[in-house]
Every structure is written in structure tokens, then in C-alpha cells.
Amino acid sequence: MQQVYQALTNRRRPTPILKPLREVKLQDLHDFCCTIKDI
């Protein structure tokens, strides 16, 4: 599951660490849920 999460963050933002952790978590968590729905 962590690999999927990293793949999502790397695909959308090359440097997610530079963004606020809270913002990254919220956005990527939403994308993560949408991706699971598609699967």
C-alpha cells in the first residue's frame, strides 16, 4: 500500500516533501481513494 501511495505522490508532484505535509496528505488521500474506487 505504501508503494501505491508513493507512486501517486511521485506521479502528481515530483517534490511532495516541499509542500505542507497536511496539504499533501489531504490531496493524496483523496486521489488514493478515487484510485481504489477505479480499481
Short mmCIF file of the N, C-alpha and C atoms (twelve columns), coordinates in Angstrom:
data_MODEL
# 
_entry.id   MODEL 
# 
loop_
_atom_site.group_PDB 
_atom_site.id 
_atom_site.type_symbol 
_atom_site.label_atom_id 
_atom_site.label_alt_id 
_atom_site.label_comp_id 
_atom_site.label_asym_id 
_atom_site.label_seq_id 
_atom_site.Cartn_x 
_atom_site.Cartn_y 
_atom_site.Cartn_z 
_atom_site.pdbx_PDB_model_num 
ATOM 1   N N  . MET A 1  0.839   -1.204 0.000   1 
ATOM 2   C CA . MET A 1  0.000   0.000  0.000   1 
ATOM 3   C C  . MET A 1  0.873   1.253  0.000   1 
ATOM 4   N N  . GLN A 2  1.963   1.214  0.694   1 
ATOM 5   C CA . GLN A 2  2.838   2.391  0.738   1 
ATOM 6   C C  . GLN A 2  3.423   2.675  -0.645  1 
ATOM 7   N N  . GLN A 3  3.707   1.620  -1.406  1 
ATOM 8   C CA . GLN A 3  4.248   1.817  -2.748  1 
ATOM 9   C C  . GLN A 3  3.234   2.521  -3.639  1 
ATOM 10  N N  . VAL A 4  1.959   2.150  -3.488  1 
ATOM 11  C CA . VAL A 4  0.909   2.800  -4.272  1 
ATOM 12  C C  . VAL A 4  0.830   4.274  -3.900  1 
ATOM 13  N N  . TYR A 5  0.918   4.554  -2.609  1 
ATOM 14  C CA . TYR A 5  0.862   5.935  -2.129  1 
ATOM 15  C C  . TYR A 5  2.032   6.741  -2.689  1 
ATOM 16  N N  . GLN A 6  3.217   6.151  -2.666  1 
ATOM 17  C CA . GLN A 6  4.396   6.847  -3.189  1 
ATOM 18  C C  . GLN A 6  4.268   7.065  -4.693  1 
ATOM 19  N N  . ALA A 7  3.692   6.089  -5.385  1 
ATOM 20  C CA . ALA A 7  3.510   6.222  -6.830  1 
ATOM 21  C C  . ALA A 7  2.571   7.381  -7.142  1 
ATOM 22  N N  . LEU A 8  1.522   7.511  -6.343  1 
ATOM 23  C CA . LEU A 8  0.575   8.615  -6.549  1 
ATOM 24  C C  . LEU A 8  1.254   9.959  -6.311  1 
ATOM 25  N N  . THR A 9  1.994   10.081 -5.225  1 
ATOM 26  C CA . THR A 9  2.630   11.357 -4.897  1 
ATOM 27  C C  . THR A 9  3.699   11.695 -5.930  1 
ATOM 28  N N  . ASN A 10 4.474   10.695 -6.351  1 
ATOM 29  C CA . ASN A 10 5.543   10.954 -7.310  1 
ATOM 30  C C  . ASN A 10 4.972   11.323 -8.675  1 
ATOM 31  N N  . ARG A 11 3.851   10.716 -9.035  1 
ATOM 32  C CA . ARG A 11 3.274   10.991 -10.339 1 
ATOM 33  C C  . ARG A 11 2.716   12.413 -10.395 1 
ATOM 34  N N  . ARG A 12 2.085   12.839 -9.301  1 
ATOM 35  C CA . ARG A 12 1.437   14.156 -9.311  1 
ATOM 36  C C  . ARG A 12 2.431   15.267 -8.995  1 
ATOM 37  N N  . ARG A 13 3.297   15.062 -8.036  1 
ATOM 38  C CA . ARG A 13 4.245   16.115 -7.653  1 
ATOM 39  C C  . ARG A 13 5.626   15.495 -7.491  1 
ATOM 40  N N  . PRO A 14 6.590   15.956 -8.273  1 
ATOM 41  C CA . PRO A 14 7.952   15.423 -8.176  1 
ATOM 42  C C  . PRO A 14 8.555   15.656 -6.793  1 
ATOM 43  N N  . THR A 15 8.124   16.722 -6.111  1 
ATOM 44  C CA . THR A 15 8.698   17.020 -4.797  1 
ATOM 45  C C  . THR A 15 7.595   17.268 -3.781  1 
ATOM 46  N N  . PRO A 16 6.893   16.216 -3.363  1 
ATOM 47  C CA . PRO A 16 5.798   16.380 -2.398  1 
ATOM 48  C C  . PRO A 16 6.289   16.815 -1.026  1 
ATOM 49  N N  . ILE A 17 7.582   16.568 -0.740  1 
ATOM 50  C CA . ILE A 17 8.107   16.902 0.584   1 
ATOM 51  C C  . ILE A 17 8.134   18.423 0.780   1 
ATOM 52  N N  . LEU A 18 8.262   19.157 -0.324  1 
ATOM 53  C CA . LEU A 18 8.345   20.609 -0.214  1 
ATOM 54  C C  . LEU A 18 6.999   21.227 0.144   1 
ATOM 55  N N  . LYS A 19 5.919   20.521 -0.156  1 
ATOM 56  C CA . LYS A 19 4.597   21.053 0.173   1 
ATOM 57  C C  . LYS A 19 4.277   20.763 1.626   1 
ATOM 58  N N  . PRO A 20 3.370   21.539 2.213   1 
ATOM 59  C CA . PRO A 20 2.945   21.279 3.593   1 
ATOM 60  C C  . PRO A 20 2.430   19.852 3.728   1 
ATOM 61  N N  . LEU A 21 2.882   19.168 4.760   1 
ATOM 62  C CA . LEU A 21 2.545   17.757 4.933   1 
ATOM 63  C C  . LEU A 21 1.038   17.563 4.998   1 
ATOM 64  N N  . ARG A 22 0.364   18.451 5.671   1 
ATOM 65  C CA . ARG A 22 -1.085  18.323 5.830   1 
ATOM 66  C C  . ARG A 22 -1.781  18.431 4.469   1 
ATOM 67  N N  . GLU A 23 -1.337  19.380 3.668   1 
ATOM 68  C CA . GLU A 23 -1.949  19.586 2.351   1 
ATOM 69  C C  . GLU A 23 -1.730  18.367 1.461   1 
ATOM 70  N N  . VAL A 24 -0.502  17.853 1.487   1 
ATOM 71  C CA . VAL A 24 -0.180  16.686 0.670   1 
ATOM 72  C C  . VAL A 24 -1.027  15.492 1.099   1 
ATOM 73  N N  . LYS A 25 -1.146  15.307 2.410   1 
ATOM 74  C CA . LYS A 25 -1.908  14.164 2.911   1 
ATOM 75  C C  . LYS A 25 -3.360  14.230 2.458   1 
ATOM 76  N N  . LEU A 26 -3.977  15.395 2.603   1 
ATOM 77  C CA . LEU A 26 -5.390  15.521 2.244   1 
ATOM 78  C C  . LEU A 26 -5.599  15.266 0.755   1 
ATOM 79  N N  . GLN A 27 -4.805  15.908 -0.083  1 
ATOM 80  C CA . GLN A 27 -4.989  15.780 -1.524  1 
ATOM 81  C C  . GLN A 27 -4.697  14.359 -1.981  1 
ATOM 82  N N  . ASP A 28 -3.581  13.803 -1.533  1 
ATOM 83  C CA . ASP A 28 -3.200  12.468 -1.982  1 
ATOM 84  C C  . ASP A 28 -4.138  11.412 -1.423  1 
ATOM 85  N N  . LEU A 29 -4.651  11.628 -0.216  1 
ATOM 86  C CA . LEU A 29 -5.596  10.676 0.352   1 
ATOM 87  C C  . LEU A 29 -6.858  10.644 -0.499  1 
ATOM 88  N N  . HIS A 30 -7.283  11.795 -0.963  1 
ATOM 89  C CA . HIS A 30 -8.460  11.868 -1.831  1 
ATOM 90  C C  . HIS A 30 -8.186  11.148 -3.146  1 
ATOM 91  N N  . ASP A 31 -7.013  11.412 -3.748  1 
ATOM 92  C CA . ASP A 31 -6.654  10.749 -5.003  1 
ATOM 93  C C  . ASP A 31 -6.541  9.247  -4.791  1 
ATOM 94  N N  . PHE A 32 -6.004  8.863  -3.636  1 
ATOM 95  C CA . PHE A 32 -5.820  7.454  -3.320  1 
ATOM 96  C C  . PHE A 32 -7.168  6.741  -3.272  1 
ATOM 97  N N  . CYS A 33 -8.148  7.374  -2.627  1 
ATOM 98  C CA . CYS A 33 -9.490  6.780  -2.529  1 
ATOM 99  C C  . CYS A 33 -10.118 6.666  -3.911  1 
ATOM 100 N N  . CYS A 34 -9.956  7.690  -4.728  1 
ATOM 101 C CA . CYS A 34 -10.524 7.651  -6.080  1 
ATOM 102 C C  . CYS A 34 -9.869  6.542  -6.896  1 
ATOM 103 N N  . THR A 35 -8.567  6.358  -6.722  1 
ATOM 104 C CA . THR A 35 -7.866  5.314  -7.461  1 
ATOM 105 C C  . THR A 35 -8.365  3.939  -7.055  1 
ATOM 106 N N  . ILE A 36 -8.583  3.737  -5.771  1 
ATOM 107 C CA . ILE A 36 -9.076  2.446  -5.294  1 
ATOM 108 C C  . ILE A 36 -10.476 2.183  -5.841  1 
ATOM 109 N N  . LYS A 37 -11.289 3.233  -5.934  1 
ATOM 110 C CA . LYS A 37 -12.639 3.062  -6.491  1 
ATOM 111 C C  . LYS A 37 -12.550 2.604  -7.939  1 
ATOM 112 N N  . ASP A 38 -11.615 3.172  -8.692  1 
ATOM 113 C CA . ASP A 38 -11.472 2.799  -10.099 1 
ATOM 114 C C  . ASP A 38 -11.030 1.353  -10.229 1 
ATOM 115 N N  . ILE A 39 -10.183 0.904  -9.305  1 
ATOM 116 C CA . ILE A 39 -9.719  -0.486 -9.346  1 
ATOM 117 C C  . ILE A 39 -10.861 -1.394 -8.939  1 
# 
